[in-house]
Every structure is written in structure tokens, then in C-alpha cells.
Amino acid sequence: MHEVALPESYTQLARGRWLLADPETLVDDGAVAFAGGRIREIGPWPALRTRYPEAPVHGSADHAVIPGLINAHHHSNGVSALQQGVPDRLLELWLLSLATRRRADPYLSTLLSAARLLRTGVTAVVDVLSGRGTAVQVEAGAKAALRAYEQAGMRAALALGMTEESFLVWGEDAAFMASLPADVRALAERRLPPPGSLAAPDYLDLMDGLCRQFREHPRLAVWFGPPGPQWNSDGLLTAIAERAERLDTRVQTHLLESVYEKLHGPRQYGRSTLLHLRDLGILSPRVSFAHGVWLTKAEIDVLAESGAHVSHNPGSNLRLRAGMAPLNAILAAGASVALGMDGTTLNDDEDMFAEMRLALNLHRTPRLDGPAPTVEQIWGLATQGGARLLGAADHLGRLAPGFAADLVLLRLDRLTWPWVAPEADPRLLLLGRARAGDVDAVLVDGDLVLRDGRLVHIDEVAVAAELAESLRAAPYPEDAAAMVAELMPYVAAHYRQWPFPNLDPYDAFNSRQ
């Protein structure tokens, strides 16, 4: 039993048949004592109940207590792309087809997304938002999303970015436009930002203000969120790295999600993209990358040495035909890895437990002595890995004295029905069987944000109804749909012309170097 000196006022207890303090530490019939938003101690339930006989109790012997889960890469969609009528496609074509969506209110959309995250035990999220429109419109959208997370009571880092280039194809918009027939070129020009749109200097000024405004917020932060190297100039990426250091904030961007992004690096920079970013001086522990599907051995070694982080998003990678990230190789190199749902999970349901299971099973290689992630590593991705990515490993990601009281209580009735062997490993049982519907209570900083399976600060039904009504009233973007239909075959033809090496995402990792 470990204790930290904290105020005695209003100590509370969370009890569980199993208490998973961290991937390696399991307490049977355990409890957490917390006060003032921080954990005082963990230990056996009988001892803590004796020590705090009057303390209110969350949970029971029919619950499990785990640390709050961390979704390390997300796009807050109250209504998914599939619900908007956008089918899953190869990433490059899918991105183009997103133009056919109706516009969703950013506050309502984020609030509904936050509700789903809390329902699956996620207490902290990195939400990447690519700003479009004028500086005033981008700022308003960012503040609306932050207001939603504040109302929900969860932790959120909003990674705000802007696009400078690659509006049509990776790095070759001018050549691509020149190759189009005149009538199609006129349609393609609609993809370019109109006059008055946010420009890089205005974006940097906007970020200065937002980062300073939310610097002292207990649960919210603003990060730089450049969409990716193919979307942003070297000059802006360098400026972002310098400002993130000065403002003491962090950066998240997409990297090597698709094989065409892998091919883009040598075409654009004469070398792989991650090595180019290293040479720009951008890599640091402040930086995290979403996806990293097509990282090579050399890039993984550089990543590990730099201290930068990767958010592994297996469901999204499969749905958008990006392939399977070399998770085993990244873990073996000692790089920092977290887990993200990307707003595009395999079942389109944003269930963090399903994403954990997918990560566990997808990377089990077929040879007897081949690599495979362990149960402990997957729990680590969803907790401690996310905490490192957030720069919060000293107070998030595990249940320990002095850490934030970010707790999730799972009901065990369904998981253990009709019987469970006493020798069964609870870590494996929870990882193999838990789902969002088993989450009974969620606490952030010791505050209840989900109680008895019901959200405390969000009327989910009312928010969903208001969002649905606004989308029903929004006109279908027929011009955008016509543009997408006309451009799609030309974009596909453009990428088909790229020299394609013998790269198969279903080969072993080392065959892809």
C-alpha cells in the first residue's frame, strides 16, 4: 500500500473486484482513495475501508477499476462519414469525397463525440481539427470545440491546423491542374481556398493567442495540428516547432498513413518524409505522429531516438486501405506508442475496448516464435503511452499516489456471466471481453462525468436531436458532389502513374524496407 500526503477533506473510494493500477499491477478486491482530484493511495479494499470508514464509495465487488483511457488521435464527428453518405475508400479518394458532407455544428458535433468517448472510458483525447475559412471562422470553430469538451468535463488537447498545399494530390497540384481538361480544371479550382482564407502568418498569430489563453486550464490545451508534411510547407512546419517550444505546447500531425504518402517523400524531398523532418530539426518529444503505417526500420530508429511519439490507429488504417502499421517493430525499437481511434473505428462505434482488441490481434504474426504484442503492451498503449504523448506521464495513465483521479469503473456482470475461472487473468479478460456498454462510471480529477451509465453534464438525447435537426435542414452540397464525381477518376489516374515499388502491406515488415 502506498500513500501520498494530500488534504483529508472529502476523501472518496473507488472499489473493484479487480483494480488495474497499471499494466503490470493488479490488486484483487482493491480500492483507490482520492481527494482533491488526486489519488491518495491504492490497496486492498478492507484496509482502505477501515482507514476511511465514512468515505463515499464508487463501485463494488462486482466492478473493475481501471485508469482513464486516452484516445491519442481523434477527429470529433458527431455523425460519422458513413452516416453522411461517404463510403470507405482508399485514403486519397476518401479525403476528396469528404467534400460531399453536410456541415455539422462544431459545438454539437464535438459534444456528441465527447459523450461517446466518455461512454467508452476515454477521459483524455487529442482532437485534430484542420481549420477552414477565415481566421475569425477558424477561431470560432476551435473555441466551440473547446467549449464542448469543457462542458463534458473531460481532458482534451485540441490540435488546430491549416492546409497550405496538396488540395488535390500530394505535392503536385499545379501539374495535376495543368493536366486536366478545361472544364474539369474549373471544377478542381473549387478545391482551392477562396480569397480571405486563413493564411500562415494569421494562423501563427491565432495559435499564439489560443495557446496562451488555455495555458493554465486544468483540463484543456491547444496544440499545433498541421495536417501533415504533404499539406504544409517546410517553412510553416519549422515555425510551428519553434513556437511550440516557446509556448510550451505540443504538436500532432499525420505521417505516412498511406503508401502514396510513402511514395510522396522521395518524390518531394528526395528521401523519406520522416528523415526529411529530422533534417528540418522538427522531431522532439513535443511532437506526435498519427498513423506511421509505412515507417521503415531506419525511420523507426530515428523516431525512437528523437523521443517523438506515434498514435497507432488500426481500425482507421484498415477501413481506408492504408495497411497495417509495423507496431511490433516500433515497440521493439523502444519508441513511444499510444492508441487512437481517429474518429473512424472498425465498427464505426468509437469503442476504445474494441480498438484495443484489434491492436492486440491484428499484430499477432503467424509464426510460433514471431513477434506479437502482449496484453500488457496494449493496456500500456491505451493508458501510459497516451500519457507520454500528452506530456503528462507524471500524473496520467496509471493509478498511483499523486496521480490524477481519472478512473473508469466497469460492470462485471456481463463479462463474467455465467462463470469465470478464479485463475483467469483479469487483464486478459477485460481486454478480451469489455466494451463500451460495460462502462458504469467515469471520473476525471475525481469528478463524476458518467454515473450509473448516464452522462452527468450532457443531455445526449437532446444534443443528438439538435444536431440531427440541423443536418436535416442543411442543404446537400450538390456542387461539391458534382465536383467530386468529376474529379475522382482523374485523381485515381494521377496516382496510378506513380512508379509503384514492390510494397505489399500484407508482407512481413522487413520485406518492405
XYZ file of C-alpha atoms in Angstrom, residues 168-463:
296
model
C -5.950 17.900 -54.888
C -2.995 15.490 -54.916
C 0.110 15.118 -52.793
C 2.581 17.888 -53.616
C 1.735 18.202 -57.315
C -1.378 20.363 -57.534
C -0.020 22.631 -60.277
C 0.998 19.774 -62.582
C -2.238 17.939 -61.873
C -4.349 21.009 -62.666
C -2.450 21.585 -65.894
C -3.207 18.018 -66.999
C -6.982 18.429 -66.653
C -9.413 19.384 -69.418
C -10.521 22.987 -69.109
C -13.997 22.192 -67.821
C -12.666 19.780 -65.189
C -9.962 22.277 -64.222
C -12.676 24.806 -63.463
C -14.282 22.296 -61.108
C -10.942 21.475 -59.481
C -10.384 25.136 -58.678
C -13.257 24.864 -56.193
C -10.931 22.788 -54.000
C -8.593 25.757 -53.598
C -9.178 28.103 -50.643
C -11.113 31.244 -51.579
C -9.718 34.750 -51.054
C -9.657 35.762 -47.395
C -8.979 32.245 -46.126
C -6.650 31.741 -43.197
C -3.003 32.280 -44.190
C 0.097 31.032 -42.381
C 1.007 34.324 -40.613
C -2.563 34.725 -39.356
C -2.618 31.087 -38.247
C 0.546 31.540 -36.178
C -0.874 34.679 -34.556
C -4.143 32.876 -33.831
C -2.294 29.979 -32.242
C -0.251 32.337 -30.069
C -3.452 33.736 -28.635
C -5.242 30.401 -28.150
C -2.240 28.661 -26.587
C -1.759 31.465 -24.091
C -5.481 31.662 -23.317
C -5.727 27.960 -22.402
C -2.235 27.501 -20.942
C -3.470 27.389 -17.336
C -6.693 25.499 -17.979
C -6.814 22.390 -15.760
C -8.185 20.064 -18.455
C -7.895 21.761 -21.855
C -4.894 22.591 -24.013
C -4.335 23.955 -27.503
C -1.693 22.290 -29.646
C -0.386 22.949 -33.118
C -2.026 20.484 -35.513
C -0.553 20.831 -39.012
C -2.429 18.227 -41.086
C 0.777 16.695 -42.453
C 4.049 17.374 -44.267
C 2.363 17.000 -47.647
C -0.172 19.672 -46.662
C 2.243 22.158 -45.098
C 5.397 23.927 -46.221
C 8.762 23.336 -44.594
C 8.715 26.960 -43.501
C 5.449 26.618 -41.600
C 6.460 23.299 -40.024
C 9.720 24.836 -38.813
C 7.905 27.883 -37.450
C 5.436 25.610 -35.661
C 8.231 23.641 -33.999
C 9.878 26.853 -32.813
C 6.642 28.357 -31.491
C 5.591 25.139 -29.759
C 8.864 25.268 -27.853
C 8.402 28.914 -26.937
C 4.768 28.476 -25.928
C 5.491 25.198 -24.102
C 2.834 23.316 -26.053
C 2.875 20.302 -28.330
C 2.366 19.300 -31.978
C 0.433 16.469 -33.594
C 0.373 15.764 -37.313
C -0.394 12.906 -39.695
C 2.521 10.915 -41.108
C 2.891 8.093 -43.636
C -0.688 6.919 -43.379
C -0.975 5.631 -46.941
C 1.513 4.041 -49.303
C 1.108 7.051 -51.607
C 2.310 9.261 -48.761
C 5.339 6.977 -48.526
C 5.961 7.440 -52.255
C 5.461 11.198 -51.926
C 8.506 11.600 -49.666
C 11.179 10.656 -52.220
C 9.274 12.494 -54.981
C 9.061 15.695 -52.930
C 12.172 15.655 -50.728
C 14.490 13.117 -52.333
C 14.303 10.996 -49.161
C 11.721 9.557 -46.813
C 9.421 12.008 -45.085
C 10.457 11.307 -41.502
C 14.146 11.709 -42.346
C 13.276 14.999 -44.028
C 11.525 16.177 -40.852
C 14.567 15.144 -38.840
C 16.803 17.202 -41.087
C 14.484 20.187 -40.600
C 15.011 19.857 -36.844
C 11.323 19.214 -36.175
C 11.497 15.924 -34.262
C 11.313 16.130 -30.480
C 9.330 14.701 -27.540
C 6.840 17.550 -28.126
C 5.818 16.022 -31.456
C 3.465 13.123 -32.131
C 2.533 11.479 -35.394
C -0.757 9.808 -36.242
C -0.586 6.501 -38.146
C 3.039 5.850 -39.228
C 1.801 2.869 -41.258
C 4.662 2.992 -43.758
C 7.587 3.709 -41.436
C 10.770 1.854 -42.376
C 13.312 0.375 -39.966
C 15.581 3.391 -40.411
C 12.718 5.777 -39.706
C 11.622 3.837 -36.640
C 15.135 4.060 -35.224
C 15.152 7.823 -35.799
C 11.720 8.102 -34.220
C 12.808 6.229 -31.105
C 15.994 8.270 -30.775
C 14.128 11.579 -31.106
C 11.580 10.834 -28.375
C 8.693 11.693 -30.703
C 5.512 9.641 -30.363
C 3.208 7.631 -32.646
C -0.545 7.161 -32.301
C -1.446 3.753 -33.691
C -4.929 3.788 -35.283
C -5.555 0.225 -36.526
C -9.276 0.480 -37.288
C -8.959 3.588 -39.418
C -5.917 2.160 -41.203
C -7.911 -0.894 -42.260
C -11.037 0.966 -43.276
C -9.164 3.412 -45.526
C -6.926 0.737 -47.076
C -3.792 2.253 -45.586
C -2.393 -1.089 -44.446
C -1.054 -2.373 -41.136
C 1.447 -0.306 -39.189
C 4.649 -2.082 -38.054
C 3.572 -1.975 -34.414
C 5.823 -4.829 -33.308
C 8.894 -3.189 -34.813
C 8.011 0.196 -33.292
C 7.591 -1.368 -29.848
C 10.796 -3.384 -30.203
C 12.725 -0.199 -31.018
C 11.550 1.389 -27.789
C 9.632 4.201 -29.470
C 6.725 5.784 -27.621
C 3.394 4.441 -28.932
C -0.176 5.338 -27.994
C -3.566 4.262 -29.327
C -6.080 6.381 -31.227
C -9.493 5.828 -32.767
C -9.203 8.576 -35.416
C -12.986 9.061 -35.443
C -13.058 6.061 -37.824
C -13.114 2.825 -35.858
C -13.629 -0.557 -37.477
C -17.239 -0.840 -36.316
C -17.944 2.895 -36.700
C -18.788 2.968 -32.995
C -15.811 4.612 -31.224
C -15.432 1.771 -28.732
C -11.939 2.013 -27.246
C -12.029 -1.568 -25.987
C -12.724 -2.853 -29.498
C -9.806 -0.781 -30.780
C -7.537 -2.285 -28.123
C -8.614 -5.798 -29.115
C -7.981 -5.014 -32.766
C -4.474 -3.772 -31.971
C -3.781 -6.922 -29.961
C -4.983 -9.409 -32.555
C -4.023 -7.668 -35.784
C -0.307 -7.762 -34.991
C -0.008 -11.374 -33.865
C 2.295 -12.829 -36.504
C 1.637 -16.423 -37.627
C 4.994 -17.992 -36.714
C 5.436 -19.724 -33.362
C 8.376 -17.511 -32.411
C 7.179 -14.469 -34.346
C 6.510 -11.149 -32.635
C 3.160 -10.320 -31.100
C 2.108 -7.533 -28.739
C 1.409 -8.588 -25.184
C -1.734 -7.829 -23.228
C 0.338 -5.557 -21.009
C 1.655 -3.625 -24.014
C -1.838 -2.991 -25.362
C -3.066 -1.746 -21.976
C 0.039 0.442 -21.978
C -0.783 1.929 -25.381
C -4.237 2.997 -24.182
C -3.001 4.460 -20.898
C 0.682 5.176 -20.301
C 1.518 5.586 -23.983
C -1.211 8.192 -24.310
C 0.021 9.924 -21.152
C 3.538 10.195 -22.582
C 2.171 11.582 -25.834
C 0.246 14.199 -23.820
C 3.387 15.119 -21.884
C 1.511 14.036 -18.745
C 3.196 10.768 -17.773
C 3.836 12.156 -14.298
C 0.135 12.345 -13.443
C -1.932 10.432 -16.038
C -2.067 6.888 -17.388
C -1.954 4.873 -14.166
C -3.472 4.679 -10.711
C -0.812 5.691 -8.211
C -0.412 8.107 -5.296
C -0.219 11.698 -6.509
C -1.715 10.890 -9.916
C -4.953 12.415 -11.156
C -8.089 10.590 -10.092
C -9.074 9.684 -13.647
C -10.927 6.431 -13.073
C -13.186 4.112 -15.031
C -15.484 1.595 -13.343
C -16.641 -1.365 -15.418
C -19.599 -3.559 -14.543
C -18.563 -7.201 -14.490
C -21.945 -8.934 -14.684
C -21.879 -9.434 -18.468
C -18.121 -10.041 -18.635
C -18.191 -12.832 -16.071
C -21.587 -14.407 -16.866
C -22.301 -17.246 -16.322
C -18.946 -18.061 -14.707
C -15.282 -17.142 -14.808
C -12.390 -19.272 -13.599
C -10.698 -17.850 -10.496
C -7.314 -18.313 -12.153
C -8.305 -16.288 -15.251
C -6.090 -13.236 -15.784
C -8.347 -10.176 -15.283
C -6.192 -8.084 -17.629
C -6.827 -10.515 -20.460
C -10.477 -10.983 -19.526
C -11.159 -7.246 -19.552
C -9.198 -6.667 -22.758
C -10.829 -9.640 -24.473
C -14.439 -9.039 -23.434
C -15.090 -5.476 -22.250
C -16.961 -2.995 -24.404
C -18.316 0.498 -24.064
C -21.646 -0.731 -22.719
C -19.909 -2.131 -19.632
C -18.680 1.297 -18.501
C -20.672 2.223 -15.389
C -18.875 5.308 -14.071
C -16.136 7.672 -15.205
C -14.335 10.199 -13.032
C -11.975 12.930 -14.212
C -9.956 14.646 -11.490
C -12.241 12.818 -9.080
C -15.350 14.427 -10.571
C -18.109 12.146 -11.809
C -18.766 12.734 -15.505
C -20.596 9.419 -16.038
C -22.704 7.902 -13.267
C -24.672 4.646 -13.498
C -24.026 4.645 -17.231
C -25.525 8.134 -17.631
C -23.666 11.271 -18.617
C -23.644 13.914 -15.892
C -23.049 17.077 -17.929
C -24.504 16.173 -21.328
C -28.084 15.528 -22.331
C -27.033 13.170 -25.086
C -30.512 12.663 -26.495
C -31.174 16.397 -26.738
C -27.754 17.113 -28.286
